[in-house]
Short mmCIF file of C-alpha atoms and ligand atoms in Angstrom, two decimals:
data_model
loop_
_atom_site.label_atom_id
_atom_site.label_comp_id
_atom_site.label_asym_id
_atom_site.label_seq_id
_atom_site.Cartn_x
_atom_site.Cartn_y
_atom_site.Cartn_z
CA UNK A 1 8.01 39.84 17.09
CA UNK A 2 7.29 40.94 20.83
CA UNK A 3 8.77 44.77 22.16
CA UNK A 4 11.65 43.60 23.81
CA UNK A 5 12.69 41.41 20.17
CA UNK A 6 12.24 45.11 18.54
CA UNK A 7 14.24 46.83 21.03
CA UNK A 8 16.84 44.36 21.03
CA UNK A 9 17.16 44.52 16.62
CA UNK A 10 19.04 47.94 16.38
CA UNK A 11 21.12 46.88 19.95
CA UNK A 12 22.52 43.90 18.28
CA UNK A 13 23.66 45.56 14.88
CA UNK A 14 25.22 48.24 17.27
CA UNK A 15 27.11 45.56 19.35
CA UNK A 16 27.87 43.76 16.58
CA UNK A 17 29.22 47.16 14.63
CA UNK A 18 31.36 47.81 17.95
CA UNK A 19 32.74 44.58 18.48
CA UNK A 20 33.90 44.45 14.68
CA UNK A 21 35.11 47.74 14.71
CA UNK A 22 37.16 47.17 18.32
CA UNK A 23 38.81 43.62 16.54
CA UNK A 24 39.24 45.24 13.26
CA UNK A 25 41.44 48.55 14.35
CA UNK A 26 41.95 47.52 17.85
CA UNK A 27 42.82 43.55 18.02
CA UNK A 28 46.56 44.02 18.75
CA UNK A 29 46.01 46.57 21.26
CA UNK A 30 47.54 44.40 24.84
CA UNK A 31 45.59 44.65 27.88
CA UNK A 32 48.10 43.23 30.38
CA UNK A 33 50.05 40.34 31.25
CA UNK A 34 49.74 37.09 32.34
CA UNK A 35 51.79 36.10 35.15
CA UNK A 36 52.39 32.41 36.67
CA UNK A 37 50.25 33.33 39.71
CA UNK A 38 47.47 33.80 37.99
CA UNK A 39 47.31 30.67 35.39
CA UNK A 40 48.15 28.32 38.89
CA UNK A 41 45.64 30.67 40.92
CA UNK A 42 42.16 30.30 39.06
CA UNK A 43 43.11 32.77 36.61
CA UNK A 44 42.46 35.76 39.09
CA UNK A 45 42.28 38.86 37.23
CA UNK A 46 43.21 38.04 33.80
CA UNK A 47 40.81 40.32 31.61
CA UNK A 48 39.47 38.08 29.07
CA UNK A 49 35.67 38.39 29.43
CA UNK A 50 33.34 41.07 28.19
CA UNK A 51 30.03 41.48 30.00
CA UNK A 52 27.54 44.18 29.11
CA UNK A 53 25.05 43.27 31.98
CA UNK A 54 26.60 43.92 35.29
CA UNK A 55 29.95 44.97 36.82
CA UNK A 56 31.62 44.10 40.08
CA UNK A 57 34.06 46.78 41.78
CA UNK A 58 36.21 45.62 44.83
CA UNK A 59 35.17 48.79 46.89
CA UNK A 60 31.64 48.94 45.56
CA UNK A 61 30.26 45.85 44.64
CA UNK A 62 27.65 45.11 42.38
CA UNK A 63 26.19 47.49 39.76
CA UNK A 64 23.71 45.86 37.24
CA UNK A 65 23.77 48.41 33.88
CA UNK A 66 25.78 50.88 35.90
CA UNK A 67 23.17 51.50 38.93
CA UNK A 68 24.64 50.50 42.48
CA UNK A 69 22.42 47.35 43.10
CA UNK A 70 21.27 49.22 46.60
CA UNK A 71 19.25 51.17 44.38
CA UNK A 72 17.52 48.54 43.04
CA UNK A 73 16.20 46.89 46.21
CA UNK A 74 12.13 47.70 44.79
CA UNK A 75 12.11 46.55 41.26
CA UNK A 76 10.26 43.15 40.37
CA UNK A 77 12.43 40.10 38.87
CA UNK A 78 11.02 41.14 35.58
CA UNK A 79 12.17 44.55 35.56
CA UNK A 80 15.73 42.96 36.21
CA UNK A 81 15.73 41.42 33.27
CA UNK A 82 14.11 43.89 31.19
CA UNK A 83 17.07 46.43 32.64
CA UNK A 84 19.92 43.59 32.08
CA UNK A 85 19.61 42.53 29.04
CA UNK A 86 18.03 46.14 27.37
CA UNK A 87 20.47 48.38 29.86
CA UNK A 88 16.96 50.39 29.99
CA UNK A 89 14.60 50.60 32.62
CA UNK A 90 11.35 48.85 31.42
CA UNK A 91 7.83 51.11 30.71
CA UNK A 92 4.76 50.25 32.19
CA UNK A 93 3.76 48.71 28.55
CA UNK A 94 6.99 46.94 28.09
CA UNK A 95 6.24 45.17 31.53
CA UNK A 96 3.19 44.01 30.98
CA UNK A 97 3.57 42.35 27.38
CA UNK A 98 7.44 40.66 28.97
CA UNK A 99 5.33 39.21 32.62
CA UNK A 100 2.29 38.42 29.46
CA UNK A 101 5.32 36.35 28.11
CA UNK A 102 6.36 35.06 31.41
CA UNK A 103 2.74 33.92 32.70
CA UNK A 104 2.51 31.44 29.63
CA UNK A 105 5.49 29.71 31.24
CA UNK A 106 4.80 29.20 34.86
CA UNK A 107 3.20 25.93 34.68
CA UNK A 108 5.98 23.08 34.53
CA UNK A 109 5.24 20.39 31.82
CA UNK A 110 4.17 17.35 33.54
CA UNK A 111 6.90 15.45 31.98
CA UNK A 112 9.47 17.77 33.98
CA UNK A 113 7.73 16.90 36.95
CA UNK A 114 7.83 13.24 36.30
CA UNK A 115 11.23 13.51 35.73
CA UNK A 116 12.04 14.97 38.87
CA UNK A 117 9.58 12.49 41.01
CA UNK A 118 11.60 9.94 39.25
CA UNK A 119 15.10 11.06 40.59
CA UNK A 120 15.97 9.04 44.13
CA UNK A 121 14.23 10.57 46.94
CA UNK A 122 18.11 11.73 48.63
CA UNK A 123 19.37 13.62 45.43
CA UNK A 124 20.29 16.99 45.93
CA UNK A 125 17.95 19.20 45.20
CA UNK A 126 20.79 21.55 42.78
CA UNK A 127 21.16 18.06 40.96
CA UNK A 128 17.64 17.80 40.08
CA UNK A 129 17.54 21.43 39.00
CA UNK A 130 20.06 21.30 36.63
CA UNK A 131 18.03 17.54 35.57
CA UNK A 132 14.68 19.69 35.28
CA UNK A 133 16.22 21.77 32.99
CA UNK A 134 18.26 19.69 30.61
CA UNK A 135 14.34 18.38 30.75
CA UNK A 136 13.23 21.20 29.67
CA UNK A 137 15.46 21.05 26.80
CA UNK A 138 13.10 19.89 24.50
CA UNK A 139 11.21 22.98 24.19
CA UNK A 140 14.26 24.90 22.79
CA UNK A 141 13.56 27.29 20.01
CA UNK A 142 16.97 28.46 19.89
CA UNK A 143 17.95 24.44 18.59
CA UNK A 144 15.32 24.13 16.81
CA UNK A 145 16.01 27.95 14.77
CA UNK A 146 20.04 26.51 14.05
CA UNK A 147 18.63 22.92 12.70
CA UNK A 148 16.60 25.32 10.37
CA UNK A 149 19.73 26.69 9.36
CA UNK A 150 19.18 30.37 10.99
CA UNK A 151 22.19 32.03 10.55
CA UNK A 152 24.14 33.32 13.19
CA UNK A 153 23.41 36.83 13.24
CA UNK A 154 19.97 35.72 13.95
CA UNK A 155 20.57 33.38 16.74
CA UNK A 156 19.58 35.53 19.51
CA UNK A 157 15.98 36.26 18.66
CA UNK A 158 15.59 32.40 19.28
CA UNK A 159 17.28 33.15 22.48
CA UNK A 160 15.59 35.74 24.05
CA UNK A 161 12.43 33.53 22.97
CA UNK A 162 14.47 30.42 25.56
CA UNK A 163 15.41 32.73 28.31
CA UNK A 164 11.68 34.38 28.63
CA UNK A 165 10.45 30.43 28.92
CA UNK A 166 13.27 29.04 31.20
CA UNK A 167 13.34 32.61 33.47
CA UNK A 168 9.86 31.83 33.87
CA UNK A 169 9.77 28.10 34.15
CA UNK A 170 12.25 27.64 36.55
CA UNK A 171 10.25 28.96 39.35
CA UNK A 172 8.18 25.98 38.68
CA UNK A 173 10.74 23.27 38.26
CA UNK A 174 12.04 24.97 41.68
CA UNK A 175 8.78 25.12 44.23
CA UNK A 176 8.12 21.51 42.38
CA UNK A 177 11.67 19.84 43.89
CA UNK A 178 10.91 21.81 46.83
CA UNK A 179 7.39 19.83 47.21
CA UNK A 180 8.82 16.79 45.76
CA UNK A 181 12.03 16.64 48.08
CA UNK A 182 11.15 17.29 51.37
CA UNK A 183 7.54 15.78 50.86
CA UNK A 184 5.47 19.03 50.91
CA UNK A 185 2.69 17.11 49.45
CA UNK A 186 1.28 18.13 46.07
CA UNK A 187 3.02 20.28 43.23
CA UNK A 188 1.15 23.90 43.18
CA UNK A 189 -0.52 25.14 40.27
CA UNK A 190 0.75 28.63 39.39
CA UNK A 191 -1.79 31.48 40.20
CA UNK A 192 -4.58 32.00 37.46
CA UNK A 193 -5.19 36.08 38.24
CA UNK A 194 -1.76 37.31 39.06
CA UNK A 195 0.99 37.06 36.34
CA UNK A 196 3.81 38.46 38.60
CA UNK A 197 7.08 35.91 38.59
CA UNK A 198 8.03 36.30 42.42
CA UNK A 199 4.55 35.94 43.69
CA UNK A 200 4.04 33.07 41.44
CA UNK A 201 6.80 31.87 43.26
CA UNK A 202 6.04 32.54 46.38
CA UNK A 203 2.90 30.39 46.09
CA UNK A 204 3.71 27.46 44.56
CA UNK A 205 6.92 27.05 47.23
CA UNK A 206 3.63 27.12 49.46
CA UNK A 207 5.83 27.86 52.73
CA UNK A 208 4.18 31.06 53.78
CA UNK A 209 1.41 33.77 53.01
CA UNK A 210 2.73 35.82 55.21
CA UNK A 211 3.23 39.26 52.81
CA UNK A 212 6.65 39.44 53.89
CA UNK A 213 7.82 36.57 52.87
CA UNK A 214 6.72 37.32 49.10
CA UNK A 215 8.52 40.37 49.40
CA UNK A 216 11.50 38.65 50.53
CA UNK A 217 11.37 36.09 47.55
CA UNK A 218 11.13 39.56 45.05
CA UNK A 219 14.27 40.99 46.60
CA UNK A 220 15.85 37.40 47.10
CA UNK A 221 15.53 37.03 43.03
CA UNK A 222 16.76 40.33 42.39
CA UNK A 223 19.59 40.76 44.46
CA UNK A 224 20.94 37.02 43.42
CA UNK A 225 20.39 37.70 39.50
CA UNK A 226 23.48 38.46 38.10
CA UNK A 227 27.17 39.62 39.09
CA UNK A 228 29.56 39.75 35.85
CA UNK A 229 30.83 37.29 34.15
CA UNK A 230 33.77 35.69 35.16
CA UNK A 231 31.86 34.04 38.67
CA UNK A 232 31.72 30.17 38.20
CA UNK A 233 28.17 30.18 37.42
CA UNK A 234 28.09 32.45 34.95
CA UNK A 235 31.70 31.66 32.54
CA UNK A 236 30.25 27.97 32.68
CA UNK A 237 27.29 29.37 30.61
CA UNK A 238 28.94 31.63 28.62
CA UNK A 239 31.48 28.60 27.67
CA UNK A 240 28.79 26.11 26.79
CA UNK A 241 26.87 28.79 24.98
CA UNK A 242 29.65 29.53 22.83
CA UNK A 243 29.49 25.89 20.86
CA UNK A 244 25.82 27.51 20.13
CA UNK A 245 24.30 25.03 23.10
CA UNK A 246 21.40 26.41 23.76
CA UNK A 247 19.98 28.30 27.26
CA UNK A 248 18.93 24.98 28.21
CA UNK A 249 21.75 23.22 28.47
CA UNK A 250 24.02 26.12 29.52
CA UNK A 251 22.02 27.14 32.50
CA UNK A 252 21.80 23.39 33.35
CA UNK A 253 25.58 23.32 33.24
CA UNK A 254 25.74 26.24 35.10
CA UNK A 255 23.95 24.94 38.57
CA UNK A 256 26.21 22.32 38.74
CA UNK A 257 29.30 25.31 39.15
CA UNK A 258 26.47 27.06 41.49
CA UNK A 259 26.50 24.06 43.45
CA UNK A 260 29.95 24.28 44.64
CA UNK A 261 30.50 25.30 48.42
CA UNK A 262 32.76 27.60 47.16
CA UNK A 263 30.19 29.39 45.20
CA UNK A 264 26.37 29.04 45.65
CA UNK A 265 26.33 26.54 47.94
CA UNK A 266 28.23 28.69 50.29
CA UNK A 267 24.54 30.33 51.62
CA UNK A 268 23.77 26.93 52.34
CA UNK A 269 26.93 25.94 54.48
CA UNK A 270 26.39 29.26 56.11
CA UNK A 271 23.21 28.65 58.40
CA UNK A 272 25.00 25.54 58.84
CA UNK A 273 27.41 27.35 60.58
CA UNK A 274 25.26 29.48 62.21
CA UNK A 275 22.88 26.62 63.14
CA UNK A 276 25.96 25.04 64.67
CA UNK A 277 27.19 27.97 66.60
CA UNK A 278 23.51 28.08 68.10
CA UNK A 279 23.70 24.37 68.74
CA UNK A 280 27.18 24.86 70.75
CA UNK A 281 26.21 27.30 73.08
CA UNK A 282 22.39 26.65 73.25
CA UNK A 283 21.38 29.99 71.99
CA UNK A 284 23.61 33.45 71.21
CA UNK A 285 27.11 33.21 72.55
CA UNK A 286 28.61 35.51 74.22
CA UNK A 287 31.13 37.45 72.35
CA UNK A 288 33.90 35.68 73.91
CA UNK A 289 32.27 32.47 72.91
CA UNK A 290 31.88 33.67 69.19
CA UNK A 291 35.45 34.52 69.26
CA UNK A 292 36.77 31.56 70.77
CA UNK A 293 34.76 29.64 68.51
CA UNK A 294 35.84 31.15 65.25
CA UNK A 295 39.33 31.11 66.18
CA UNK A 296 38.91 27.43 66.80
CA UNK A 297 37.27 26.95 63.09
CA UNK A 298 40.42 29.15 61.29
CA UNK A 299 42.99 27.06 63.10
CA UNK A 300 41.91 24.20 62.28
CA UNK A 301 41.79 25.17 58.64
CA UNK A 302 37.74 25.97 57.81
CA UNK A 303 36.73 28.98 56.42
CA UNK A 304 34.15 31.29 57.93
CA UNK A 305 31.07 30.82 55.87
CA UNK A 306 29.69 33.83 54.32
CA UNK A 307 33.04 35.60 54.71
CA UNK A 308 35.29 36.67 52.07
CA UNK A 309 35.24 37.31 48.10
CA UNK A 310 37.74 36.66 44.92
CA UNK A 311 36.96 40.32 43.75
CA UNK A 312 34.91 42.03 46.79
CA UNK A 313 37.27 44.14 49.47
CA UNK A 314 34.64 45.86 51.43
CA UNK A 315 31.25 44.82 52.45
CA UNK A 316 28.82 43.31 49.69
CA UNK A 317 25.79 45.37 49.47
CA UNK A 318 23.79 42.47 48.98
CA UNK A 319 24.53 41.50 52.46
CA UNK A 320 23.66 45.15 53.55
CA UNK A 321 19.96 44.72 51.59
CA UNK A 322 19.70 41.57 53.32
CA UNK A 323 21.00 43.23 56.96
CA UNK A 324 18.65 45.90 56.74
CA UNK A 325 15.49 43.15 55.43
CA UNK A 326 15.66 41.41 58.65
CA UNK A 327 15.94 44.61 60.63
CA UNK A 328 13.14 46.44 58.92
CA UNK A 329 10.64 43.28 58.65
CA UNK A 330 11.55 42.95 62.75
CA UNK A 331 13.17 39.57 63.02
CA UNK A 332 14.89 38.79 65.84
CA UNK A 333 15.20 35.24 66.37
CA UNK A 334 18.25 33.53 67.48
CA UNK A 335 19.98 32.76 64.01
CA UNK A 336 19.34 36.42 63.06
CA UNK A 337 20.67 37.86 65.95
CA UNK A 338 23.58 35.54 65.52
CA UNK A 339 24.22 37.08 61.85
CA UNK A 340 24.37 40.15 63.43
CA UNK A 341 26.68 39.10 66.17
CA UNK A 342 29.18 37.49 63.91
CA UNK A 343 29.09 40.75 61.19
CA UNK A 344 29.80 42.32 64.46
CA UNK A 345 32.78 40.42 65.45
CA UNK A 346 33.96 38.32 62.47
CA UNK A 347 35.78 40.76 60.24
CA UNK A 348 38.14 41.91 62.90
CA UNK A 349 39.14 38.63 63.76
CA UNK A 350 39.53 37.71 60.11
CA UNK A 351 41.73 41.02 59.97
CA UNK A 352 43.72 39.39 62.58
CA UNK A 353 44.19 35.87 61.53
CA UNK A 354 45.60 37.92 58.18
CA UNK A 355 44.89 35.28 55.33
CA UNK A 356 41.34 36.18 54.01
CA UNK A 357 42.45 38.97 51.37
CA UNK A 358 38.54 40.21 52.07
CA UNK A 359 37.23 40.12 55.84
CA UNK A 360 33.55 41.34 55.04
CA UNK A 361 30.41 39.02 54.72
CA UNK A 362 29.30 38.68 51.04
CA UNK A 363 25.88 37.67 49.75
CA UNK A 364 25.34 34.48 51.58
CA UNK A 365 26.03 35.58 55.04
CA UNK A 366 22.29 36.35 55.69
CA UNK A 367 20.76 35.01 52.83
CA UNK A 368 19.51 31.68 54.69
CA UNK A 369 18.72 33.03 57.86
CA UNK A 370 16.10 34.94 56.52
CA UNK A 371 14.21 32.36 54.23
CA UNK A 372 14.88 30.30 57.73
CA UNK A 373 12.90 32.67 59.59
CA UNK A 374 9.84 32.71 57.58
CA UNK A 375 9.79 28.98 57.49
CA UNK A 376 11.93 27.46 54.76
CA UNK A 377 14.39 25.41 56.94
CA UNK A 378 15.46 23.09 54.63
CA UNK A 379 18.93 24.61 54.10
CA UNK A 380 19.63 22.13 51.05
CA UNK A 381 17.50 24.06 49.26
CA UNK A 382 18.99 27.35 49.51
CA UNK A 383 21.12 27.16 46.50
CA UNK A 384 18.77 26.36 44.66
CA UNK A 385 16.59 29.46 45.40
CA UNK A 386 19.84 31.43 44.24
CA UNK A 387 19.62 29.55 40.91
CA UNK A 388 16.47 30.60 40.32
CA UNK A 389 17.44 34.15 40.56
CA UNK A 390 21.01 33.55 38.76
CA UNK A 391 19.07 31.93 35.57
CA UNK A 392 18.28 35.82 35.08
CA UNK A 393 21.37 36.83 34.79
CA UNK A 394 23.08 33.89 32.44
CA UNK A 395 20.22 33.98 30.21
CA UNK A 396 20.72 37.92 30.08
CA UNK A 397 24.68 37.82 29.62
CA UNK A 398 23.95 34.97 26.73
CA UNK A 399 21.59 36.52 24.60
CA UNK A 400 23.92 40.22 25.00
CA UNK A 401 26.97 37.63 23.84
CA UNK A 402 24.76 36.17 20.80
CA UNK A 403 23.71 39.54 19.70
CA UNK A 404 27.02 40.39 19.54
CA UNK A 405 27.84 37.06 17.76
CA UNK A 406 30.81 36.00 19.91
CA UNK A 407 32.78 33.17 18.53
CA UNK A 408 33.50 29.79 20.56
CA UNK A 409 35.81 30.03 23.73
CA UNK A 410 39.14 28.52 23.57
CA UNK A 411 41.52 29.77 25.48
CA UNK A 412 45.38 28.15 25.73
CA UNK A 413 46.29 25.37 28.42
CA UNK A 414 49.75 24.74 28.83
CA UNK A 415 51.22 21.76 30.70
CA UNK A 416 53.20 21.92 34.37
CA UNK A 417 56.35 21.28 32.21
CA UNK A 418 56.10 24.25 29.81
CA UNK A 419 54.88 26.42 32.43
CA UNK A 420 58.19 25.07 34.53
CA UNK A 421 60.33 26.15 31.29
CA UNK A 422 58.91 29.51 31.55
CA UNK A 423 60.26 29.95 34.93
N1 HAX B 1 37.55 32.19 56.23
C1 HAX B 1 38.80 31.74 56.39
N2 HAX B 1 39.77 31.84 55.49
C2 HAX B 1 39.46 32.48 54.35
C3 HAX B 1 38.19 33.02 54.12
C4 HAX B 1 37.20 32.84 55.10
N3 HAX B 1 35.95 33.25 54.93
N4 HAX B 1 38.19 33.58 52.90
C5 HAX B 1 39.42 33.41 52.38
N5 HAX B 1 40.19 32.73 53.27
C6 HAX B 1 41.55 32.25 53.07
C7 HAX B 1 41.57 31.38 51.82
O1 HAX B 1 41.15 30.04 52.14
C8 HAX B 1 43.00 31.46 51.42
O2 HAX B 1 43.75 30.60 52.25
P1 HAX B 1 45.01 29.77 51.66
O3 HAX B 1 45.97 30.84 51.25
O4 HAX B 1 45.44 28.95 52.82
O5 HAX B 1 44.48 28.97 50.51
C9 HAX B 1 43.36 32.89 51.77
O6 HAX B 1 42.38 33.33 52.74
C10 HAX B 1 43.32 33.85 50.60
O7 HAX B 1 42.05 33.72 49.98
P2 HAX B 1 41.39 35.00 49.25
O8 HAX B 1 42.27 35.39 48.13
O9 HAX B 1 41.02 36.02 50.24
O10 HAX B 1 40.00 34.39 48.72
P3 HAX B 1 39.76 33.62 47.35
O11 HAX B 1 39.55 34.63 46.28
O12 HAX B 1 40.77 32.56 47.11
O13 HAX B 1 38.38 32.89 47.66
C11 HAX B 1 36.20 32.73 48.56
C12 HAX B 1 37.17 33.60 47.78
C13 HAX B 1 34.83 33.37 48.53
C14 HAX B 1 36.09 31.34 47.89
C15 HAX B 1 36.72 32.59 50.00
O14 HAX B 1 36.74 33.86 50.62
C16 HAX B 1 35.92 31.62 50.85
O15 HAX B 1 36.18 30.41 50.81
N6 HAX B 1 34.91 32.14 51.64
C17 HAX B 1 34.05 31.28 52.40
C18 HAX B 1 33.04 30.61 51.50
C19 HAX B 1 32.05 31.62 50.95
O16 HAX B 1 31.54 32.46 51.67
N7 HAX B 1 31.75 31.52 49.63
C20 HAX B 1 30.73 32.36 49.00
C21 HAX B 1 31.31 33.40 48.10
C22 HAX B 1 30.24 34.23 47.44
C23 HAX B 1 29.71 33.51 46.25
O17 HAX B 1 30.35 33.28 45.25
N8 HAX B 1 28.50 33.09 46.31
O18 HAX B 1 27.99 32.44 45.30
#
């Protein structure tokens, strides 16, 4: 049994003890209401989810384990996890046996990759993610514990055992549709003297050795990793988890949610946008351009890319690490001064046009311009360098939810006619 199993034992009979305790004298106990508005409107605020990991405030933003994710900017992926799913910072000797665990992953089975080669050469490349991981599936110790009958307070030892392999293979699977995909030439063999997830990364994307660009793949996986539980991405894999699927197949599940433009695929569209204001005006508009332009996009019923959030009301720090990235590393090309311009001018306009309940950029409003600038322009790809940080997360929030042993999710759908009668 490794540290972080250990560690985890006397966690799970407390969140186990808690969670019986809380049904057991506090089940009746009503949290709120449910009105119309929300069961037509995406369910917007109903509080039916617990999640241990991370927490989202409207006028803060992201805290993973109760620390403001700005002060997390210079831990490693690994130390994310360790702090996510332990709600400890890790020690030096805790880190080294978890990235000891990691390293034994970072080499993709060749039948992954053959998989993937063998997917038409115009899929998208968050199709073939979630494909490399169902995959993967295969290797699952978490199936393979249940078909030996393990019983279900047990289930999340085989868990953690999944998440350290898929958290650390799906760097892999990722640089390897990368190379595949946009014909990058070979898959890259991970690095034999440097056990380190993000700089593993890093080189087998094999898009820059430039020392800043490593960096920004550490902070890219870090500030992407998790953000509560009721996002698309991350109720999809608490869902399929909950019929005991394992990691595998929930993750899997859970880029296809991540795909949406509405959710992960949002960073994409945005350097879209920002590619296409560039386009329009040959370089950086003017502000009067910008604003003419964006006015022009909201009347005719788009939505400002990288603007907005269900839950968010001020600006996402995320955005602000990413800001302040570009600013400290020096970039100033055109699409990076255009982020700038538009944070600049964007939210009062938004203000203005009065619909967006949040004006502020979120997470994906500078997200691609920066992988962009250090030479990773194929924007289809974006989301699927978010996945690869989000898989941290999901696998965190599922093994918390299977050492607490939470039952199947079945919540109550009603049809248009009985809503109607409850008019
Ligand atoms: N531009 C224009 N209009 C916007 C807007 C934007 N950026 N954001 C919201 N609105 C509009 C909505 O379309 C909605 O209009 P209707 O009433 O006509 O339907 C109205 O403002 C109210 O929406 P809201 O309550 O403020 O926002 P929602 O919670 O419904 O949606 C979204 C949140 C993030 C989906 C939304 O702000 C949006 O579409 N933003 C642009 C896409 C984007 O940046 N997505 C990434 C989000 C971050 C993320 O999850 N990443 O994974």
């Amino acid at each position: 049994m490794s540290i972080l199993h250990n560690k985890l034992v006397s966690q799970a009979e407390v969140l186990r003890a808690k969670r019986t305790s809380l049904l057991k004298e506090h089940g009746e106990t009503v949290l709120g209401s449910v009105t119309i508005e929300q069961v037509l409107g995406g369910m917007r605020g109903v509080p039916a989810l617990v999640c241990d990991t991370s927490s989202v405030s409207a006028d803060e933003g992201l805290r993973i384990r109760n620390t403001p994710i700005l002060d997390l900017t210079n831990i490693t992926p690994e130390e994310t996890f360790w702090l996510l799913v332990t709600g400890e910072r890790a020690s030096a000797e805790e880190l080294a046996e978890l990235r000891a665990a990691f390293a034994k992953h970072y080499a993709v089975p060749q039948y992954v990759v053959d998989t993937l080669k063998a997917m038409p050469k115009d899929s998208h490349p968050m199709a073939m993610l979630s494909v490399g991981l169902l995959a993967l599936e295969r290797e699952s110790e978490f199936r393979a514990a249940y078909d030996k009958g393990a019983g279900k307070d047990a289930l999340w030892q085989s868990m953690v055992n999944d998440s350290v392999r898929l958290i650390a293979s799906i760097p892999g699977i990722a640089a390897a549709i990368y190379r595949i995909r946009f014909n990058k030439g070979d898959v890259i063999a991970p690095l034999a003297d440097d056990n380190d997830l993000s700089n593993n990364f890093a080189h087998m994307l094999g898009v820059s050795n430039d020392p800043a660009w490593k960096e920004l793949v550490r902070l890219y996986l870090v500030l992407h990793s998790d953000h509560e539980g009721g996002n698309v991405s991350a109720m999809t894999s608490y869902v399929v988890s909950s019929a005991l699927s394992d990691p595998f197949y929930s993750v899997s599940a859970a880029m296809c949610g991540l795909a949406g433009p509405l959710h992960g695929l949002a960073n994409q569209e945005c350097l879209r946008f920002i590619m296409d204001v560039r386009e329009q005006f040959g370089g950086v508009p003017t502000d009067e351009q910008l604003t003419e332009y964006t006015w022009n996009r909201l009347n005719n019923g788009q939505v400002i890319p990288g603007y907005g959030h269900a839950v968010l009301r001020v600006t996402d720090p995320r955005f602000t690490a990413f800001h302040d990235f570009g600013v400290d590393n020096g970039l100033t090309d055109e699409n990076v001064q255009i982020v700038h311009k538009i944070f600049r001018l964007v939210p009062g306009i938004l203000k203005e046009h009065g619909k967006a309940k949040n004006p502020w950029p979120n997470v994906d409003a500078a997200s691609g311009s920066l992988l962009y600038a250090y030479g990773m322009t194929e924007f289809d790809f974006y989301t699927v360098m978010f996945g690869v940080s989000r898989a941290i997360g999901l696998c965190s929030q599922m093994v918390v939810n299977r050492m607490m042993a939470s039952p199947i999710v079945r919540p109550k759908s009603l049809t248009l006619e009985e809503l109607s009668a409850k008019a």
